[in-house]
Tab-separated table of C-alpha atoms in Angstrom:
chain	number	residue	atom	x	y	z
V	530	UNK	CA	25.956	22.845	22.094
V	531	UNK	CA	26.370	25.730	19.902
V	532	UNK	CA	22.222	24.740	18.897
V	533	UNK	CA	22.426	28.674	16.802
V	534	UNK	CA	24.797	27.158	14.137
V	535	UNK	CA	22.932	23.877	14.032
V	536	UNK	CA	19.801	25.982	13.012
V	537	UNK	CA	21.841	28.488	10.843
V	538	UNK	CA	23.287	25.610	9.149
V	539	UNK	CA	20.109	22.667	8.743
V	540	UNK	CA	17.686	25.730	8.043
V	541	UNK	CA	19.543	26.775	5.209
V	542	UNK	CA	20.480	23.182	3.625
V	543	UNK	CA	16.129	22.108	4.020
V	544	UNK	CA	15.410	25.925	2.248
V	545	UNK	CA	17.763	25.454	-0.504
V	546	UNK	CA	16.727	21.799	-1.051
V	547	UNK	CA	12.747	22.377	-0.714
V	548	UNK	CA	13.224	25.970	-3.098
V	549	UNK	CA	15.326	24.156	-5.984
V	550	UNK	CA	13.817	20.220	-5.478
V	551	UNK	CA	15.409	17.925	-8.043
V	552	UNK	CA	13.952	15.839	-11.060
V	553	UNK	CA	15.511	12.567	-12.188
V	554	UNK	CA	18.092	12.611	-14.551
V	555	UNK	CA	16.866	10.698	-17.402
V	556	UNK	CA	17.803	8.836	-20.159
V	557	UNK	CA	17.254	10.165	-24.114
V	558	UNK	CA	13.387	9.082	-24.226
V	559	UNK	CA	10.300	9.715	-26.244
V	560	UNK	CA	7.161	10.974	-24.773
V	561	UNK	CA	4.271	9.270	-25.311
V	562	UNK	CA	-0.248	10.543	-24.660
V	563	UNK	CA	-2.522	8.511	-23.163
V	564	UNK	CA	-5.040	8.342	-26.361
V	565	UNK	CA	-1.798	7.832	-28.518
V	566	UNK	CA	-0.841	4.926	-26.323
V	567	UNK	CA	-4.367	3.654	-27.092
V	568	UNK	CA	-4.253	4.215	-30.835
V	569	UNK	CA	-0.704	1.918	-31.165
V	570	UNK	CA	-1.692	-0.241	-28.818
V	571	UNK	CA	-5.016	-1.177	-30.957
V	572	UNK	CA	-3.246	-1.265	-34.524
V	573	UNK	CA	-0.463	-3.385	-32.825
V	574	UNK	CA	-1.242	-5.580	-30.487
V	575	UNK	CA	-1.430	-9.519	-31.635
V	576	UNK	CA	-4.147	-10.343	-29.343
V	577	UNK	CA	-6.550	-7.892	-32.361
V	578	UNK	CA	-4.632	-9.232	-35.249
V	579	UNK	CA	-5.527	-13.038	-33.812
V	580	UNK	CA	-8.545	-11.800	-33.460
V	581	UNK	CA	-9.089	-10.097	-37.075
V	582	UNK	CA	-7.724	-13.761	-38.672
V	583	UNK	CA	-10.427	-15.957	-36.298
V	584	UNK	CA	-13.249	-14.161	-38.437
V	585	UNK	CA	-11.840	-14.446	-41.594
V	586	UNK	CA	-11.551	-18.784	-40.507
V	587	UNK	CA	-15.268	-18.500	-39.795
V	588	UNK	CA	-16.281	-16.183	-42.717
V	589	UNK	CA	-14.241	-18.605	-44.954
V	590	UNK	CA	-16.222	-21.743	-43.329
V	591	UNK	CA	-19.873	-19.933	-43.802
V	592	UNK	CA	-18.955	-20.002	-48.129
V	593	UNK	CA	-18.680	-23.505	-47.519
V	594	UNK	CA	-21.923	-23.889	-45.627
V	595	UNK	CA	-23.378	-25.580	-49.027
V	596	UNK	CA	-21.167	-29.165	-48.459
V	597	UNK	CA	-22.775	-31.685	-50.263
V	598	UNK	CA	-20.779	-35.213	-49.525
V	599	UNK	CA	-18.671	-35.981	-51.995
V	600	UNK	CA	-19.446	-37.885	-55.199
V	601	UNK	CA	-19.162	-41.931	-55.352
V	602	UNK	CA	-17.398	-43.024	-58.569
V	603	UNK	CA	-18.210	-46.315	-59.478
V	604	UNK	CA	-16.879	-49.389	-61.853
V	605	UNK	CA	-19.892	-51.816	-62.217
V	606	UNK	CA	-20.943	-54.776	-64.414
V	607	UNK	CA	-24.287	-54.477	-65.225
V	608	UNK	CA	-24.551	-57.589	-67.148
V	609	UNK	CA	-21.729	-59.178	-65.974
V	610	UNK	CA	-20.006	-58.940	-69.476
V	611	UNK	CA	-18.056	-55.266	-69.262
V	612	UNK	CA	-17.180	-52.905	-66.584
V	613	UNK	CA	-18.893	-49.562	-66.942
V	614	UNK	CA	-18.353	-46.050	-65.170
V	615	UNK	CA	-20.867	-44.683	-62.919
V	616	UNK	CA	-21.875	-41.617	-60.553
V	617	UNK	CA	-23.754	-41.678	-57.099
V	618	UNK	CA	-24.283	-38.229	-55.671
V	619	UNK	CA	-26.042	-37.971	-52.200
V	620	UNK	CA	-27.474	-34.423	-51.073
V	621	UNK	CA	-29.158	-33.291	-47.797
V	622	UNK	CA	-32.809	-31.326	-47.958
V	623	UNK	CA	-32.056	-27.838	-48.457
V	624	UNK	CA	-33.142	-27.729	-44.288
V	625	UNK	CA	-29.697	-28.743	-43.809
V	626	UNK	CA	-27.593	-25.911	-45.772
V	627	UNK	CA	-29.651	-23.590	-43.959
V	628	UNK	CA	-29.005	-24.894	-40.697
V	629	UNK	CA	-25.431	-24.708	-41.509
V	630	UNK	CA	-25.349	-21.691	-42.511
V	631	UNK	CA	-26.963	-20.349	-39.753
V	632	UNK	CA	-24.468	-22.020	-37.727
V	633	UNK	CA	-21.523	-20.501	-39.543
V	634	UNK	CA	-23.202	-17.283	-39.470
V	635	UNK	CA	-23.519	-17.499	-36.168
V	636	UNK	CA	-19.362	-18.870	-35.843
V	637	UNK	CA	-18.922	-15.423	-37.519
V	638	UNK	CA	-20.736	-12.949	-35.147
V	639	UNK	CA	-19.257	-15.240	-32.162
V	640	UNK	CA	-15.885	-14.123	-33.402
V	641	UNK	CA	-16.709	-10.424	-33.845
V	642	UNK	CA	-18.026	-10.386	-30.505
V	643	UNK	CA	-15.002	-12.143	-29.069
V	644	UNK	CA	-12.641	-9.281	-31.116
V	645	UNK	CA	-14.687	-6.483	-29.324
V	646	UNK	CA	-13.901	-8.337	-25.986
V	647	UNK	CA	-10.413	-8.514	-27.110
V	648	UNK	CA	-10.140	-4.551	-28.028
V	649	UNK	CA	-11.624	-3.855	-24.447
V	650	UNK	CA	-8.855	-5.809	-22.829
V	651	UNK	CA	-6.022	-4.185	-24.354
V	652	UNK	CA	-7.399	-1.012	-23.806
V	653	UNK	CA	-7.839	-1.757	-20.224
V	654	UNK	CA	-3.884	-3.067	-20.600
V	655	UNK	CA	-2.710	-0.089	-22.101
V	656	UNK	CA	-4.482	2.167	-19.523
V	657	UNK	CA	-3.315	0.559	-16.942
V	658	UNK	CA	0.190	0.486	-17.845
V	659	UNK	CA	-0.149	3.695	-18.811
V	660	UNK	CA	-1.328	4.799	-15.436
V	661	UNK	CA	1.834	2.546	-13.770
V	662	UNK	CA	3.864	4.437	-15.720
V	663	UNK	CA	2.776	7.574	-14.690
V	664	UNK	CA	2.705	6.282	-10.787
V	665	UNK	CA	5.985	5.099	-10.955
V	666	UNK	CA	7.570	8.754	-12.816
V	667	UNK	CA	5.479	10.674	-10.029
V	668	UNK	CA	7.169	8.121	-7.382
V	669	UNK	CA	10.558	8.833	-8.453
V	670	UNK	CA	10.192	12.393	-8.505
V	671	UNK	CA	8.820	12.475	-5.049
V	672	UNK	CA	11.235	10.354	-3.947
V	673	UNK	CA	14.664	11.892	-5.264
V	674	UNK	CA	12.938	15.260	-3.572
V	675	UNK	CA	12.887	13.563	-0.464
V	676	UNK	CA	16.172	11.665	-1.528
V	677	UNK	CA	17.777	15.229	-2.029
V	678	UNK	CA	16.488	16.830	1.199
V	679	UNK	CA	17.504	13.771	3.522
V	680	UNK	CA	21.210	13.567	1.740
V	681	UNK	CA	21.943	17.135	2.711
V	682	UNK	CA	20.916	16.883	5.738
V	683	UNK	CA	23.038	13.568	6.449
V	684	UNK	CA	26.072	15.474	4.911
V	685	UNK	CA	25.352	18.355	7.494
V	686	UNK	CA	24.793	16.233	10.544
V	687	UNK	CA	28.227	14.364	10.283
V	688	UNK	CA	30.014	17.517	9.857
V	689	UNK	CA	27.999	18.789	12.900
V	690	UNK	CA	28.890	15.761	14.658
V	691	UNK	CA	32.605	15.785	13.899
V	692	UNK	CA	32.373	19.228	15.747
V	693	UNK	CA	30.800	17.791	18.586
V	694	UNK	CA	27.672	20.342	17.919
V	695	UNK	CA	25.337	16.836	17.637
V	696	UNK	CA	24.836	13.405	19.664
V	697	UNK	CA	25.602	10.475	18.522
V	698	UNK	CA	21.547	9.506	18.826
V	699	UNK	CA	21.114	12.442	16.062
V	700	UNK	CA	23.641	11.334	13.650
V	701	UNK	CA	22.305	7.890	13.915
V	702	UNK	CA	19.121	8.728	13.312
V	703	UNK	CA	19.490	11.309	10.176
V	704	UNK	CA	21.571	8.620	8.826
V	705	UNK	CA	18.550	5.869	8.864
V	706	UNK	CA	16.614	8.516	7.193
V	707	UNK	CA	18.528	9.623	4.546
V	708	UNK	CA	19.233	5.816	3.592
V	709	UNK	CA	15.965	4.632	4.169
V	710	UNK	CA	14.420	7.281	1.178
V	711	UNK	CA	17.863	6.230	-1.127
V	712	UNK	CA	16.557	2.785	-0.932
V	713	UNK	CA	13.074	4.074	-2.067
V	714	UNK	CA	13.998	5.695	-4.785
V	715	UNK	CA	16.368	2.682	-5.907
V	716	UNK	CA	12.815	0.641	-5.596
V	717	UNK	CA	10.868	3.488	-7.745
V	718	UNK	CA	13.337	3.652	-10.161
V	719	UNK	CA	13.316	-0.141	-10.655
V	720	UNK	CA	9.829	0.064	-11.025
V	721	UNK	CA	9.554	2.843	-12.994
V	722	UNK	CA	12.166	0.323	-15.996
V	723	UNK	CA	9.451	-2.026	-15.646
V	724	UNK	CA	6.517	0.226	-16.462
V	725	UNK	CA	8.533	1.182	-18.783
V	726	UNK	CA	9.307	-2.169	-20.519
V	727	UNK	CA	5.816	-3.028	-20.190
V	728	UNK	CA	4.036	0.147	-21.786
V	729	UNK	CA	6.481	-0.542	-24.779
V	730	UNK	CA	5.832	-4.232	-25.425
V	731	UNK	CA	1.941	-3.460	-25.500
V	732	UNK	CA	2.882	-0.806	-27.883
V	733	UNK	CA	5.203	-2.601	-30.087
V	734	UNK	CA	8.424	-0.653	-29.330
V	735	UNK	CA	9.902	-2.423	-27.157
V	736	UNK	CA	13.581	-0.759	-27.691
V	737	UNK	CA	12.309	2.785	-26.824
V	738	UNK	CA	12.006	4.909	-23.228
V	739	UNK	CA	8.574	5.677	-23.125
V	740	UNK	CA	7.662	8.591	-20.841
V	741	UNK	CA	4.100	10.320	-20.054
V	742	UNK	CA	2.739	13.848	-20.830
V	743	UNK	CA	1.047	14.235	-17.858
V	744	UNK	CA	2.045	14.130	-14.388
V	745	UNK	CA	-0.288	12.165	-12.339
V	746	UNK	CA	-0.081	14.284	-9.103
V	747	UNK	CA	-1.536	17.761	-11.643
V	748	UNK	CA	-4.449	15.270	-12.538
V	749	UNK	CA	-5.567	15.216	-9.102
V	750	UNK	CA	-8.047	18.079	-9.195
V	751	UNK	CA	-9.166	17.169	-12.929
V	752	UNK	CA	-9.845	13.271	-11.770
V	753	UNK	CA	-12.095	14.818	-8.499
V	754	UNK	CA	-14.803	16.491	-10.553
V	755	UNK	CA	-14.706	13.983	-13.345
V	756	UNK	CA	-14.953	10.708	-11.097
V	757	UNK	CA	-17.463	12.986	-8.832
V	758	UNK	CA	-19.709	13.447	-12.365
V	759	UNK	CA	-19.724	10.093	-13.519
V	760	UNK	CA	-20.572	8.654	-9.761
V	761	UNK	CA	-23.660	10.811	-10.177
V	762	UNK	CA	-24.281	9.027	-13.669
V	763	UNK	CA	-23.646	5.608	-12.975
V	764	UNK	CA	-27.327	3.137	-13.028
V	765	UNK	CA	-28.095	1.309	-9.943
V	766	UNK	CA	-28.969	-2.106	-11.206
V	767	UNK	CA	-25.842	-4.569	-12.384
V	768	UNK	CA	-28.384	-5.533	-15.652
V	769	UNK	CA	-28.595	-1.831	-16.897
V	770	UNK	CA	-24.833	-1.067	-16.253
V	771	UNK	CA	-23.145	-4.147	-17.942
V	772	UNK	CA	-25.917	-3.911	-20.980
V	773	UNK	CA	-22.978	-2.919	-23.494
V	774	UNK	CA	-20.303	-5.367	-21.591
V	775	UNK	CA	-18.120	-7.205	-24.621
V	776	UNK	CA	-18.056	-9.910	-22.067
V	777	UNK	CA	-21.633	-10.370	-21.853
V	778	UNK	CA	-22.308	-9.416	-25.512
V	779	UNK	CA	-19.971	-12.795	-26.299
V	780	UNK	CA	-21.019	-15.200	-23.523
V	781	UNK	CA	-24.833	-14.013	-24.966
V	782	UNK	CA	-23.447	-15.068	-28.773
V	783	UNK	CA	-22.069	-18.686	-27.604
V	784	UNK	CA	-25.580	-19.563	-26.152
V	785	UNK	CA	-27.186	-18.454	-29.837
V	786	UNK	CA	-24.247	-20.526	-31.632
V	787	UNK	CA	-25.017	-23.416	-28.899
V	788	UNK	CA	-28.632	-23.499	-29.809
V	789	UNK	CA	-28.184	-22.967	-33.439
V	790	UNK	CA	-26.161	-26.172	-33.230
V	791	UNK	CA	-29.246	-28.182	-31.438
V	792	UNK	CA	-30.962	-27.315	-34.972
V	793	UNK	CA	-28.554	-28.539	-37.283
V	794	UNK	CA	-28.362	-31.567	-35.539
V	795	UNK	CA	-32.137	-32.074	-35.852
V	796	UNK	CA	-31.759	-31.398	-39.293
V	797	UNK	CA	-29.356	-33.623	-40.217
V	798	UNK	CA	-32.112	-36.896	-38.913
V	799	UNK	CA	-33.739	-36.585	-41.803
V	800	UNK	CA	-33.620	-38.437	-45.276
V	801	UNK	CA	-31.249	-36.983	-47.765
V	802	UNK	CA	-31.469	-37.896	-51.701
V	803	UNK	CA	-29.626	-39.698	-53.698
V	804	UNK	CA	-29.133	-39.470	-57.637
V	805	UNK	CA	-26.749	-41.160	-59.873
V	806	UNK	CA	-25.829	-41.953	-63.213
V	807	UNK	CA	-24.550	-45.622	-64.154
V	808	UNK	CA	-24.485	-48.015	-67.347
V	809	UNK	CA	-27.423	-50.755	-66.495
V	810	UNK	CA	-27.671	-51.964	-70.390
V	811	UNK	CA	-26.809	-54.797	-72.312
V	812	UNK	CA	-23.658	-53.863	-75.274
V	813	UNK	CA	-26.560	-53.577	-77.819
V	814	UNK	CA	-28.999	-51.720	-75.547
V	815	UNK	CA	-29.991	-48.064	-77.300
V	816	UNK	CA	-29.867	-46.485	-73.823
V	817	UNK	CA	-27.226	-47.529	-71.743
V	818	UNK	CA	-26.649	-45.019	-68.900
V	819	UNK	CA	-29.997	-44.078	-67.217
V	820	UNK	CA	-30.631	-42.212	-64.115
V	821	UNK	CA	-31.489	-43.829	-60.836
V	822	UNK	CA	-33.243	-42.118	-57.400
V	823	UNK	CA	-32.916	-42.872	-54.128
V	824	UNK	CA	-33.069	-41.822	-50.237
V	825	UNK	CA	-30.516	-41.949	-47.585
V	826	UNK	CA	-32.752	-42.704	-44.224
V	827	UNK	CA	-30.668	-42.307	-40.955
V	828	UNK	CA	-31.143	-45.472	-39.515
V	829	UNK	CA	-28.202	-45.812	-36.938
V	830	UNK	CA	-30.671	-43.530	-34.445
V	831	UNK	CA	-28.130	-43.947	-31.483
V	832	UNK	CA	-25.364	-42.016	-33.369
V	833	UNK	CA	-27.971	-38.893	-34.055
V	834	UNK	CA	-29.518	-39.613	-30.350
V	835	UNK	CA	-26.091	-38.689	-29.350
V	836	UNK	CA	-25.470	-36.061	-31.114
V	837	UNK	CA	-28.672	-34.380	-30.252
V	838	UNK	CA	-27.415	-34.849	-26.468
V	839	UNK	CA	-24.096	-33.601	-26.947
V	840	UNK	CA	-25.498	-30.452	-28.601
V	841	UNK	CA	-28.048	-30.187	-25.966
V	842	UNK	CA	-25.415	-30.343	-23.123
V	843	UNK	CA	-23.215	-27.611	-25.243
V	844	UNK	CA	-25.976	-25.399	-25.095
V	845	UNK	CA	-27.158	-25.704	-21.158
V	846	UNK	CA	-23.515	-25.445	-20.621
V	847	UNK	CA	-23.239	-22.399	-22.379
V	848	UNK	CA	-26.403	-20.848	-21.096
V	849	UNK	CA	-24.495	-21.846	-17.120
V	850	UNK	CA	-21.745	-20.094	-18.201
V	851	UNK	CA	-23.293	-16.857	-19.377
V	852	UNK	CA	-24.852	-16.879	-15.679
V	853	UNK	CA	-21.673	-17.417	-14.534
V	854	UNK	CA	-20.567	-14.237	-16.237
V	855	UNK	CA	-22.920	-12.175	-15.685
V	856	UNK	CA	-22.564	-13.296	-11.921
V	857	UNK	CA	-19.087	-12.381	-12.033
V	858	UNK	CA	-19.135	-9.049	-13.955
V	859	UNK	CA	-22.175	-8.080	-11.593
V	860	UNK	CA	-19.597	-9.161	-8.450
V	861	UNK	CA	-16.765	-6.705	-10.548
V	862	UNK	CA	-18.796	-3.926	-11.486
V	863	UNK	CA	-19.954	-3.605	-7.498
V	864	UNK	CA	-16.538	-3.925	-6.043
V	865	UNK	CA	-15.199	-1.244	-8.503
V	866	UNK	CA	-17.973	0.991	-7.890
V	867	UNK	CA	-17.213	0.478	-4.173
V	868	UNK	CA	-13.789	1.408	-4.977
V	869	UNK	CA	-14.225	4.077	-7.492
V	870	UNK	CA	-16.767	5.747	-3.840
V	871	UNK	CA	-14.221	4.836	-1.368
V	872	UNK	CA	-11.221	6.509	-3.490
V	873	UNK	CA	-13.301	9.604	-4.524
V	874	UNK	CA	-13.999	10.411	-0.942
V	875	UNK	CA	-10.461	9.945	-0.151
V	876	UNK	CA	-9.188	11.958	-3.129
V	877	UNK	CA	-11.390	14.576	-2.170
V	878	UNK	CA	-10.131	14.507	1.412
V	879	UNK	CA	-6.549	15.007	0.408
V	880	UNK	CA	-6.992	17.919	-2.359
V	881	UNK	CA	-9.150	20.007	0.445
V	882	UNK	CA	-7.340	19.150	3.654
V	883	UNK	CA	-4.327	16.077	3.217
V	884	UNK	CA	-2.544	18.833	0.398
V	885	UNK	CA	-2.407	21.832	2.538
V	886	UNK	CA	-1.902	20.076	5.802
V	887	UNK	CA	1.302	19.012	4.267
V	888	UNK	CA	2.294	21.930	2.775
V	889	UNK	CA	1.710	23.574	5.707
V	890	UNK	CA	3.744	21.454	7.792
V	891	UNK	CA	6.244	21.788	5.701
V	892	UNK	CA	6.592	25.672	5.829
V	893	UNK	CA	5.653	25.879	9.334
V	894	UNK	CA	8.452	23.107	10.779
V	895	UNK	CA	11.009	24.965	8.933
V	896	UNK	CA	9.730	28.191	10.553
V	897	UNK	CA	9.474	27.067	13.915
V	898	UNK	CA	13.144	25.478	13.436
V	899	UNK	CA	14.869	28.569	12.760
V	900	UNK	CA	13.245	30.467	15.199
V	901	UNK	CA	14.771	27.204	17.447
V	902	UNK	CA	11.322	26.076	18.814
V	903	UNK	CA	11.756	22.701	17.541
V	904	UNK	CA	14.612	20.378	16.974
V	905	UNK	CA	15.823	19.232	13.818
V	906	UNK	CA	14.651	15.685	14.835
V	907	UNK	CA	10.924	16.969	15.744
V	908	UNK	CA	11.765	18.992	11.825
V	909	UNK	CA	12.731	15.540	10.390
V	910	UNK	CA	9.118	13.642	11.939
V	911	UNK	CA	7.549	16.470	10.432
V	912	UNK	CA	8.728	16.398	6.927
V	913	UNK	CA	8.273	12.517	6.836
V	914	UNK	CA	4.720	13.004	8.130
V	915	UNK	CA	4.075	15.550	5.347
V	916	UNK	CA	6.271	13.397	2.467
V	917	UNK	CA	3.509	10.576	3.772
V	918	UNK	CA	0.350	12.362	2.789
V	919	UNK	CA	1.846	13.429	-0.684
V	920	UNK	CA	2.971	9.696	-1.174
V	921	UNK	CA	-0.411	8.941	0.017
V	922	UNK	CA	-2.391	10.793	-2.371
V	923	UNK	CA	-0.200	10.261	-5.328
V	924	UNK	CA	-1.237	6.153	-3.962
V	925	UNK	CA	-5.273	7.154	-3.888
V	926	UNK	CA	-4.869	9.068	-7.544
V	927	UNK	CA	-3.711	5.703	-8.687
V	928	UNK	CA	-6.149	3.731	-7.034
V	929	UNK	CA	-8.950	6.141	-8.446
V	930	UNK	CA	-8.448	5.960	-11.713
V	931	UNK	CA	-7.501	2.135	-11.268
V	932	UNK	CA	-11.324	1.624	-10.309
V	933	UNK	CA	-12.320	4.243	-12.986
V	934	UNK	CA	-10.585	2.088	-15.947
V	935	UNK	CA	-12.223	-0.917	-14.264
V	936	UNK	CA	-15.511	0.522	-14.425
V	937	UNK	CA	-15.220	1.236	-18.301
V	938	UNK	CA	-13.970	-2.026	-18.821
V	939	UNK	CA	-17.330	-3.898	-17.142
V	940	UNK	CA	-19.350	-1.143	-19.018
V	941	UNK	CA	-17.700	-1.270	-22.635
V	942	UNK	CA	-16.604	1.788	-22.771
């Protein structure tokens, strides 16, 4: 085989293709920042507006926390000769009011607490599609790269192989290559619509193209030191990290609304007034309507028994499920601090060895083919083993900063 113009040839098409690369063409599109992202996400997103209109409903319900029962209107005959008009108005102790005031106050910080929660999810969306987004643009470019590299080379090895210069077994095998990374990048690009579509809808623009400022793979070095500083800053104990957790800050509120509710019901056993205003004269009499006084006593016990045991339950259950929270936020801030470890030691692996291994491999099997001490198959395992570690660490970038957006969810931040 004539193996100089095999070199001459492949060494020429991998220098050209690894000197100029290749970036996806794309469509018109409109860039979008990570903190603007954020900032349309919040003023946008219906899950906040929902959120905004639940505390006006319980702001609305605390003016009407004074709710005497309505007024009875009565027709009587007093002396059995003429029907007369009367008034019967029963009202609670003040006790009562207060109670349900407290309550409603109480309906109202529930609700603000349950809007912070909601702010800290869609921020936690937002990043996170934000960060697909950038994975998936990184992906493609990585991939049409490789996509470029390994279509040359197929083009070269069939006309090598029409001139009888390479085996079968060599054609066979750039070809797999070359069609295995077009596939990829099909994938990538498919997911890289999808991040797309998805960043949009949680930004309410659904029609546009939305595209990152940063490349992920030039955050790498950035993401090291600032992951590595907030490691170091982290608390030990669960109870001190998730002290400003929405989550918690809300389950906390429904045991206070729970209890408050124990109260009113208590309240509500006791006697309530009743005043009214009615005709009890004869036609001659000089004072016809007088006023009369009363008391309401809450005699049907079983129905306020009941109550008071319904109320009770609502409470314990709430109080269960705030352990259950803090149980699971507890289990979810230690995995993602386990992950947020794992990935910074792997991130730091790959910017001080993975990185320049690969480059290095890369330079080096090019070298070592031209000077023919290698084959272009043993150059082909070599740029696949290198185009693996950069995959790979664009893979632990995402992972990182995964964890890291995790870890500022549980600590509402």
């Amino acid at each position: 085989m004539k193996y100089f113009g095999i070199r001459a040839l492949l060494g020429w098409v991998v220098v050209l293709t690894l000197l100029i690369g290749a970036d996806p063409v794309r469509a018109q599109t409109v860039t979008v920042s990570l903190d603007s992202a954020e900032e349309q996400s919040l003023r946008r997103h219906p899950r906040l507006r929902q959120s905004e209109q639940e505390i006006a409903e319980q702001r609305a319900l605390k003016q009407g926390s004074f709710a005497p029962a309505n007024p009875d209107f009565l027709f009587s005959a007093p002396t059995g000769e003429m029907w007369a008009p009367g008034v019967v108005q029963t009202i609670d102790l003040p006790n009562v009011y207060r109670r349900q005031r407290q309550v409603a106050q109480a309906g109202i910080t529930l609700a603000e607490r349950n809007r912070e929660v909601s702010r800290a999810t869609v921020l936690r969306d937002t990043r996170l599609a934000y960060l697909a987004l950038q994975f998936a643009e990184a992906q493609v470019r990585q991939l049409t790269y490789q996509d470029s590299l390994f279509q040359a080379l197929r083009l070269a090895t069939e006309r090598l192989f029409a001139a009888g210069e390479v085996t079968s077994l060599q054609r066979i095998s750039t070809d797999a290559e070359a069609r295995q990374v077009t596939v990829q990048l099909q994938q990538a690009t498919d997911d890289q619509r999808a991040a797309q579509r998805r960043l949009s809808l949680l930004l309410g623009r659904p029609t546009e193209a939305l595209v990152t400022s940063t490349d992920l793979r030039r955050s790498g070095p950035e993401l090291a030191q600032t992951g590595t500083a907030l490691l170091g800053s982290l608390p030990a104990e669960d109870s001190t990290a998730l002290v400003r957790s929405p989550t918690l800050a809300a389950a906390t509120q429904n045991v206070a609304l729970s209890q408050s509710g124990i109260s009113l019901v208590r309240a509500r056993r006791t006697p309530a007034l009743t005043v009214g205003y009615q005709n009890q004269a004869f036609e001659n009499s000089a004072i016809k309507y007088r006023f009369q006084f009363g008391v309401s006593l809450p005699i049907w016990f079983w129905t306020y028994r009941s109550q008071l045991q319904a109320a009770t339950a609502r409470s314990q259950a709430a109080s269960y499920q705030l352990q259950t929270q803090r149980l699971e936020l507890s289990t979810q801030y230690q995995q993602a601090l386990a992950d947020t470890r794992k990935f910074s030691t792997s991130l730091g692996y790959y910017e001080q060895t993975g990185l320049p291994q690969s480059r290095a491999i890369i330079s080096q099997s090019q070298r070592l083919f031209r000077a023919g001490e290698i084959s272009y198959l043993v150059l082909i395992q070599s740029l696949n083993q290198a185009f693996t570690i950069q995959n790979t660490y664009l893979t632990t970038i995402r992972d990182y900063r995964q964890a890291l957006v995790e870890l500022t969810y549980l600590r509402g931040e």
